[in-house]
Short mmCIF file of C-alpha atoms in Angstrom, two decimals:
data_model
loop_
_atom_site.label_atom_id
_atom_site.label_comp_id
_atom_site.label_asym_id
_atom_site.label_seq_id
_atom_site.Cartn_x
_atom_site.Cartn_y
_atom_site.Cartn_z
CA MET A 1 120.29 102.81 144.96
CA SER A 2 120.20 104.30 148.38
CA THR A 3 121.79 102.03 151.63
CA GLU A 4 121.41 102.97 155.30
CA GLY A 5 122.68 101.37 158.41
CA LEU A 6 120.54 99.74 161.40
CA SER A 7 121.37 99.96 164.58
CA ILE A 8 119.33 97.68 166.85
CA GLY A 9 118.36 98.53 170.31
CA ILE A 10 118.33 96.09 172.86
CA PRO A 11 115.82 97.16 176.13
CA VAL A 12 117.85 96.45 179.34
CA GLY A 13 114.82 98.22 181.69
CA GLY A 14 113.19 95.13 183.39
CA GLN A 15 114.86 92.22 182.01
CA ALA A 16 116.75 91.14 185.19
CA THR A 17 112.81 91.48 187.01
CA ASP A 18 111.60 88.76 183.55
CA ARG A 19 114.38 86.70 183.82
CA ALA A 20 114.01 86.27 188.00
CA ARG A 21 110.36 85.45 187.25
CA ALA A 22 111.17 83.26 184.21
CA ARG A 23 113.50 80.76 186.05
CA SER A 24 110.85 80.96 189.14
CA GLY A 25 108.43 79.89 186.89
CA SER A 26 110.58 77.32 185.50
CA ARG A 27 111.37 75.82 188.90
CA TRP A 28 107.60 75.36 189.78
CA GLN A 29 106.89 73.87 186.62
CA VAL A 30 110.13 71.23 187.39
CA LEU A 31 108.82 70.99 190.82
CA LEU A 32 105.11 69.97 189.51
CA ARG A 33 105.75 68.00 186.74
CA ARG A 34 104.31 64.32 186.67
CA ASP A 35 107.98 62.86 186.96
CA ASN A 36 108.10 64.44 190.25
CA VAL A 37 104.63 64.42 192.21
CA VAL A 38 104.13 61.02 191.72
CA PRO A 39 106.66 59.26 193.48
CA LEU A 40 106.09 62.04 195.99
CA ALA A 41 102.57 61.28 196.63
CA ILE A 42 103.57 57.50 197.46
CA ASP A 43 106.18 58.38 199.51
CA ALA A 44 103.76 60.09 201.66
CA VAL A 45 100.65 57.27 201.35
CA ALA A 46 104.28 54.70 201.91
CA VAL A 47 104.79 56.40 205.33
CA LEU A 48 101.41 57.14 206.31
CA LEU A 49 100.18 53.13 205.80
CA ALA A 50 102.98 52.12 207.86
CA VAL A 51 102.20 54.64 210.68
CA ALA A 52 99.27 53.34 210.43
CA ASP A 53 100.07 49.65 210.91
CA VAL A 54 101.89 50.72 213.72
CA TRP A 55 99.37 53.06 215.41
CA LEU A 56 96.12 49.97 215.20
CA VAL A 57 98.46 47.44 216.47
CA ILE A 58 100.25 49.47 219.06
CA PRO A 59 99.21 47.91 222.49
CA ASP A 60 98.23 50.18 225.40
CA LYS A 61 101.42 50.10 227.21
CA ALA A 62 103.94 49.50 224.88
CA PRO A 63 108.05 50.30 226.85
CA PRO A 64 109.03 53.54 225.20
CA TYR A 65 111.73 52.43 222.84
CA SER A 66 109.36 50.53 220.69
CA ILE A 67 107.46 53.54 220.29
CA TYR A 68 110.41 55.61 219.47
CA LEU A 69 112.11 52.94 217.09
CA SER A 70 108.56 52.22 215.31
CA ALA A 71 108.45 55.61 214.84
CA PHE A 72 111.59 55.79 213.21
CA ALA A 73 110.93 52.98 211.20
CA CYS A 74 107.73 54.70 209.63
CA LEU A 75 109.74 57.96 208.92
CA ALA A 76 112.87 56.15 207.97
CA LEU A 77 110.52 55.76 204.64
CA VAL A 78 111.02 58.89 203.00
CA GLY A 79 114.89 58.32 202.02
CA ARG A 80 114.21 54.92 200.88
CA ARG A 81 114.81 55.98 196.97
CA TRP A 82 118.26 57.44 197.52
CA LEU A 83 119.37 54.66 200.32
CA PRO A 84 117.02 51.44 199.95
CA PHE A 85 119.99 49.00 202.05
CA ALA A 86 119.99 51.65 204.62
CA VAL A 87 116.45 52.82 205.19
CA VAL A 88 116.05 48.49 205.38
CA LEU A 89 118.77 48.36 208.01
CA GLY A 90 116.87 51.61 209.88
CA THR A 91 113.76 49.30 210.07
CA VAL A 92 114.91 46.57 211.31
CA PRO A 93 114.63 47.29 214.93
CA GLY A 94 111.55 48.97 215.31
CA PHE A 95 110.14 46.11 213.20
CA LEU A 96 111.75 43.75 215.80
CA THR A 97 111.41 45.24 219.37
CA GLY A 98 108.40 47.08 218.30
CA TRP A 99 105.67 47.04 215.52
CA SER A 100 107.25 48.59 212.23
CA GLN A 101 106.22 45.37 209.83
CA LEU A 102 104.48 47.53 207.17
CA ALA A 103 107.07 49.76 207.01
CA ALA A 104 110.16 46.39 206.69
CA MET A 105 108.55 45.36 203.96
CA ILE A 106 108.15 48.45 202.21
CA ALA A 107 111.87 49.33 202.56
CA LEU A 108 112.51 45.74 201.66
CA GLY A 109 110.56 46.51 198.45
CA MET A 110 112.10 49.13 196.84
CA LEU A 111 115.85 47.73 197.73
CA ALA A 112 114.79 44.94 195.37
CA THR A 113 113.21 46.81 193.02
CA ARG A 114 116.48 49.04 192.83
CA LYS A 115 118.85 46.12 193.06
CA GLN A 116 117.30 43.42 192.12
CA THR A 117 119.38 39.84 192.95
CA HIS A 118 122.32 42.08 194.45
CA TRP A 119 123.91 40.71 198.23
CA GLN A 120 122.08 43.73 200.01
CA VAL A 121 118.64 41.82 198.57
CA TRP A 122 119.09 38.60 200.49
CA VAL A 123 120.81 39.96 203.62
CA GLY A 124 117.81 42.40 203.67
CA ALA A 125 115.67 39.63 203.13
CA ALA A 126 117.42 37.22 206.23
CA LEU A 127 117.10 40.44 208.51
CA VAL A 128 113.50 41.13 207.74
CA TRP A 129 112.52 37.09 207.93
CA ALA A 130 114.83 36.97 211.18
CA CYS A 131 112.59 39.84 212.64
CA ARG A 132 109.27 38.40 212.24
CA PHE A 133 110.97 34.77 213.45
CA ILE A 134 112.09 36.31 216.82
CA GLN A 135 110.29 37.44 219.32
CA TRP A 136 110.68 40.05 221.41
CA PRO A 137 111.42 39.74 224.25
CA LEU A 138 113.98 37.22 223.74
CA SER A 139 112.42 34.95 227.49
CA ASP A 140 109.39 35.22 225.44
CA PHE A 141 110.61 33.34 222.41
CA THR A 142 112.52 30.63 224.18
CA THR A 143 108.84 29.92 225.53
CA LEU A 144 107.50 29.36 222.20
CA SER A 145 106.46 25.38 221.26
CA TRP A 146 108.63 24.09 217.76
CA ARG A 147 104.99 23.82 216.09
CA GLU A 148 104.98 27.88 216.77
CA HIS A 149 108.43 28.01 215.51
CA VAL A 150 107.51 26.88 212.58
CA LEU A 151 104.57 29.07 211.98
CA ASP A 152 106.76 31.76 212.76
CA GLY A 153 109.23 30.31 210.07
CA LEU A 154 106.99 30.50 207.30
CA TYR A 155 104.88 33.11 208.06
CA GLY A 156 108.15 35.23 208.04
CA ILE A 157 108.94 33.90 204.69
CA LEU A 158 105.33 35.38 203.35
CA VAL A 159 106.52 39.02 204.96
CA ALA A 160 110.24 38.72 203.46
CA GLY A 161 109.35 37.01 200.08
CA MET A 162 106.48 39.10 199.18
CA PRO A 163 108.17 42.33 198.57
CA ILE A 164 111.08 40.80 196.91
CA ALA A 165 108.47 39.09 194.49
CA ILE A 166 106.95 42.49 193.81
CA GLY A 167 110.31 44.08 193.56
CA LEU A 168 111.92 41.77 191.26
CA LEU A 169 108.06 42.32 189.06
CA ILE A 170 108.43 45.61 188.73
CA GLY A 171 112.24 45.93 188.01
CA ALA A 172 111.91 43.31 185.15
CA ARG A 173 108.64 45.38 183.67
CA ALA A 174 111.40 48.57 184.10
CA GLN A 175 113.76 46.60 182.55
CA LEU A 176 111.83 45.62 179.66
CA SER A 177 110.46 48.88 179.18
CA GLN A 178 114.10 50.21 178.48
CA LYS A 179 114.81 47.79 176.13
CA LEU A 180 111.96 48.09 174.35
CA VAL A 181 112.91 52.14 173.81
CA GLU A 182 116.61 50.94 173.24
CA LEU A 183 114.82 48.38 170.24
CA ALA A 184 112.52 51.10 168.46
CA ALA A 185 115.61 53.82 169.31
CA SER A 186 117.87 51.23 166.98
CA ARG A 187 115.14 50.83 164.61
CA ASP A 188 114.89 54.52 164.01
CA ARG A 189 118.60 55.12 163.39
CA GLU A 190 118.39 51.52 160.76
CA ARG A 191 115.48 53.94 159.38
CA LYS A 192 117.25 56.84 159.21
CA LEU A 193 120.72 54.94 157.73
CA HIS A 194 118.78 53.51 155.03
CA ASP A 195 116.92 57.11 154.07
CA ASP A 196 120.59 58.34 154.38
CA ALA A 197 121.35 55.67 151.95
CA VAL A 198 118.56 56.06 149.26
CA ARG A 199 119.25 60.06 149.08
CA ALA A 200 123.15 59.35 148.55
CA GLU A 201 122.16 57.43 145.78
CA GLU A 202 119.41 59.42 144.51
CA ARG A 203 121.84 62.72 144.52
CA ALA A 204 124.74 60.35 143.23
CA ARG A 205 122.34 59.77 140.22
CA LEU A 206 121.61 63.70 139.50
CA ALA A 207 125.02 64.83 139.56
CA ARG A 208 125.53 62.14 137.28
CA GLU A 209 122.76 63.27 134.65
CA MET A 210 123.50 66.95 135.84
CA HIS A 211 126.99 66.40 134.83
CA ASP A 212 126.59 64.44 131.59
CA VAL A 213 123.67 65.89 130.33
CA VAL A 214 123.56 69.94 131.59
CA SER A 215 127.07 70.41 131.84
CA HIS A 216 128.18 68.81 128.34
CA ASP A 217 125.32 71.14 126.71
CA ILE A 218 126.17 74.15 128.53
CA THR A 219 130.10 73.99 127.28
CA LEU A 220 129.28 73.29 123.78
CA ILE A 221 127.27 76.65 123.94
CA ALA A 222 130.82 78.40 125.88
CA MET A 223 132.70 77.56 122.84
CA GLN A 224 130.28 77.90 120.64
CA ALA A 225 129.96 81.60 121.57
CA GLY A 226 133.21 82.48 121.74
CA VAL A 227 133.75 81.31 118.48
CA LEU A 228 131.68 83.61 117.40
CA ALA A 229 132.66 86.32 119.69
CA THR A 230 136.12 86.04 118.04
CA THR A 231 134.28 86.03 114.37
CA PRO A 232 134.10 88.91 112.10
CA GLY A 233 131.03 90.75 112.11
CA SER A 234 128.59 93.22 113.77
CA GLU A 235 129.83 94.90 116.92
CA SER A 236 126.28 93.85 118.55
CA ALA A 237 126.45 90.09 117.62
CA GLN A 238 130.12 90.04 118.87
CA GLU A 239 128.45 91.62 122.29
CA THR A 240 125.73 89.40 122.31
CA ALA A 241 128.43 86.68 121.67
CA LYS A 242 130.39 87.74 124.58
CA VAL A 243 127.57 87.91 127.24
CA ILE A 244 126.77 84.03 126.01
CA ARG A 245 130.02 83.42 127.11
CA GLN A 246 129.92 84.81 129.73
CA LEU A 247 126.57 83.35 131.32
CA SER A 248 127.26 80.22 130.02
CA THR A 249 130.52 80.00 132.04
CA ARG A 250 129.10 81.35 135.10
CA THR A 251 126.39 79.37 134.77
CA LEU A 252 128.84 76.40 134.35
CA GLU A 253 130.32 77.16 137.64
CA GLU A 254 127.52 76.85 139.37
CA LEU A 255 126.42 73.96 138.41
CA ARG A 256 129.70 72.15 138.98
CA SER A 257 129.27 73.43 142.90
CA LEU A 258 125.87 71.75 142.87
CA VAL A 259 127.33 68.52 141.33
CA GLY A 260 129.45 68.84 143.96
CA VAL A 261 127.00 69.75 146.79
CA LEU A 262 124.89 66.76 145.57
CA ARG A 263 127.71 64.04 145.45
CA SER A 264 128.93 65.17 149.02
CA GLY A 265 125.81 65.68 150.82
CA ALA A 266 126.58 68.72 152.11
CA ALA A 267 123.95 71.41 152.94
CA ASP A 268 126.82 73.71 151.69
CA ASP A 269 129.62 73.62 149.54
CA GLY A 270 131.07 76.99 149.14
CA PRO A 271 130.63 80.67 149.24
CA HIS A 272 127.51 82.02 147.18
CA PRO A 273 126.57 85.03 145.65
CA GLY A 274 124.35 87.45 148.14
CA ILE A 275 123.22 90.81 148.86
CA GLY A 276 126.71 92.39 147.70
CA GLU A 277 126.35 90.89 144.14
CA LEU A 278 122.74 92.33 143.41
CA THR A 279 124.44 95.71 141.97
CA GLN A 280 126.60 93.45 139.52
CA LEU A 281 123.40 91.53 138.62
CA VAL A 282 121.27 94.34 137.54
CA ARG A 283 123.90 95.64 135.50
CA GLY A 284 124.02 92.52 133.82
CA CYS A 285 120.29 91.19 133.10
CA GLU A 286 119.45 93.54 130.39
CA VAL A 287 115.80 94.89 132.43
CA PRO A 288 115.60 98.40 133.09
CA VAL A 289 115.66 98.38 136.93
CA GLN A 290 115.46 100.65 140.21
CA LEU A 291 117.31 99.57 142.79
CA THR A 292 116.53 100.24 146.46
CA VAL A 293 118.32 98.87 149.33
CA ASP A 294 117.41 100.57 152.29
CA SER A 295 117.91 99.80 156.23
CA VAL A 296 119.78 95.95 155.74
CA PRO A 297 122.01 95.04 159.00
CA GLU A 298 125.67 94.88 158.23
CA GLN A 299 125.65 91.11 159.72
CA LEU A 300 122.87 89.75 157.40
CA PRO A 301 122.99 85.50 157.91
CA ALA A 302 124.46 83.66 154.93
CA LYS A 303 121.29 81.99 153.70
CA VAL A 304 119.15 85.05 154.39
CA SER A 305 121.70 87.07 152.12
CA ALA A 306 121.65 84.26 149.37
CA ALA A 307 118.06 84.04 149.30
CA ALA A 308 117.83 87.78 148.70
CA TYR A 309 120.05 87.33 146.02
CA ARG A 310 118.11 84.45 144.32
CA THR A 311 114.89 85.58 144.96
CA VAL A 312 116.09 89.24 142.60
CA GLN A 313 117.46 86.72 140.27
CA GLU A 314 114.96 84.25 139.90
CA CYS A 315 112.57 87.50 139.32
CA LEU A 316 114.10 89.55 136.72
CA THR A 317 115.17 86.29 134.83
CA ASN A 318 111.13 86.15 134.45
CA VAL A 319 110.86 89.74 133.64
CA ARG A 320 113.48 88.79 130.66
CA LYS A 321 111.72 86.25 129.63
CA HIS A 322 107.78 86.84 129.65
CA ALA A 323 107.74 91.13 130.08
CA PRO A 324 109.94 91.46 127.32
CA GLY A 325 110.91 95.79 127.20
CA ALA A 326 109.18 95.44 130.90
CA ALA A 327 111.00 98.19 133.22
CA ALA A 328 111.08 96.45 137.09
CA THR A 329 111.28 97.84 140.86
CA VAL A 330 113.03 96.54 143.43
CA LEU A 331 113.07 97.24 146.69
CA ILE A 332 114.91 95.79 149.79
CA LEU A 333 114.16 97.08 153.54
CA GLY A 334 115.14 95.93 156.44
CA ASP A 335 112.85 95.94 159.22
CA GLY A 336 114.93 95.34 162.19
CA ASP A 337 113.63 91.33 162.48
CA ALA A 338 112.72 90.75 158.77
CA LEU A 339 114.54 91.30 155.43
CA ASN A 340 111.50 92.25 153.05
CA ILE A 341 112.17 91.82 149.36
CA GLU A 342 109.57 93.40 146.83
CA VAL A 343 110.28 93.00 143.07
CA CYS A 344 107.52 94.48 140.85
CA ASN A 345 107.80 94.90 136.95
CA GLU A 346 105.67 96.63 133.97
CA SER A 347 103.78 94.79 131.51
CA PRO A 348 105.40 93.73 128.80
CA SER A 349 106.04 96.56 125.41
CA ALA A 350 107.29 94.05 123.04
CA PRO A 351 106.18 90.52 121.98
CA VAL A 352 106.65 87.64 123.69
CA THR A 353 108.87 84.78 122.72
CA PRO A 354 107.55 81.82 124.40
CA LEU A 355 110.26 79.78 125.86
CA PRO A 356 110.22 76.16 127.81
CA SER A 357 109.52 76.63 131.70
CA GLY A 358 108.13 74.50 134.07
CA GLY A 359 107.08 77.53 136.64
CA HIS A 360 109.68 75.26 139.00
CA GLY A 361 111.48 78.38 139.76
CA LEU A 362 108.79 80.67 142.25
CA THR A 363 107.93 77.24 143.66
CA GLY A 364 111.60 76.96 144.61
CA LEU A 365 111.27 80.21 146.02
CA ALA A 366 108.67 79.50 148.01
CA GLU A 367 110.22 76.76 149.49
CA ARG A 368 113.18 78.52 150.25
CA ALA A 369 111.34 81.03 152.12
CA ARG A 370 109.14 78.37 154.05
CA LEU A 371 112.60 76.69 155.04
CA LEU A 372 113.84 80.02 156.35
CA GLY A 373 110.89 80.74 158.21
CA GLY A 374 109.57 83.72 156.02
CA SER A 375 106.76 83.81 153.60
CA PHE A 376 106.63 84.34 149.71
CA GLU A 377 103.37 85.46 147.53
CA THR A 378 103.01 86.54 143.94
CA THR A 379 100.08 88.71 143.05
CA PRO A 380 99.61 90.10 139.19
CA THR A 381 98.85 94.23 138.75
CA ASP A 382 96.72 96.70 137.63
CA ASP A 383 98.68 97.55 134.80
CA GLY A 384 99.05 94.30 133.81
CA GLY A 385 102.52 93.91 135.32
CA PHE A 386 103.57 91.19 138.43
CA ARG A 387 104.57 91.84 141.85
CA VAL A 388 106.67 88.87 143.99
CA ARG A 389 107.49 89.83 147.71
CA ALA A 390 109.07 87.83 149.96
CA SER A 391 110.00 88.14 153.94
CA TYR A 392 113.29 86.36 155.35
CA PRO A 393 113.79 86.39 158.84
CA VAL A 394 117.20 87.91 160.41
CA ARG A 395 116.83 86.77 163.43
CA GLY A 396 116.73 83.83 165.32
#
């Protein structure tokens, strides 16, 4: 068996520039996301509408202070998502002494959307109503008739009530959407708990069956092999009995470990054989094997190491069952990103004894490779043998 170390080099040349470009690109992606673009567009439209409203109704000879206050009210809408109550207060002077009515209504609507029935909403509504009810300058307000006061009061209720109604409706819709999301998440959790319970019950049933049937039979095999090994007879028979007892004992230990995994529901219940035990596996498999291990990383992931061991173990077991007398070659090669395994055997040189086989071994290896993100394939060879190739990623 030949083994070489593997050195992994990490290029450092343009990585800093690449990372800077990646961060810059990620910032643009965050800024251009729909969740960010849509609110910004709505804010821009709100400011433009408020400015247009002031520009269309402002008289030619308006006092400068009223123009400045109205412009300030329109620009204050930019901060309505962060300081809604302060923005409402900022629009009051422009609405009272100027013409920023739409700006005040937009600010009040955002306040109602965010705060719902908070006291700030009612204070803002009272201020907006007062700005619409009171005429500026106050000298003009005192000259109005009682009918005009009543009409201004009713119109003020509409001006202050409509934004609040829309804001409450939007807030209620958002709360309902949040409740639906929470309900869906709760149903998902309940479904997951139910699935976990079903799987736990199935694991417990499988553990009982394996312990009551398989473990019992293997124990009897080990006991019978022990008796046969101590019975006087030919040395080959005693050696075979010892091998049977060793294999039965090891299988029983692994079966008990597997039963523990099934009962606990854990993904792993202790150490498993890895690539370091391949030499011992090859020596005890009773198959002529040429093992070559080349460029395997020193720090190999535990799952990949166990997968490599199980792949070679299953392949050598199949050679012993289905190709008696055939020699096998095992090649394990690391290329930096993956661990490649190839097991190839010749055609059988002895009569094949039919043994029970469900074909689940190779299927399990293929599933293991898929779960680890690797590949698995089997092909017959031209000389009547069989070849198995598997690849398991060793990074990420």
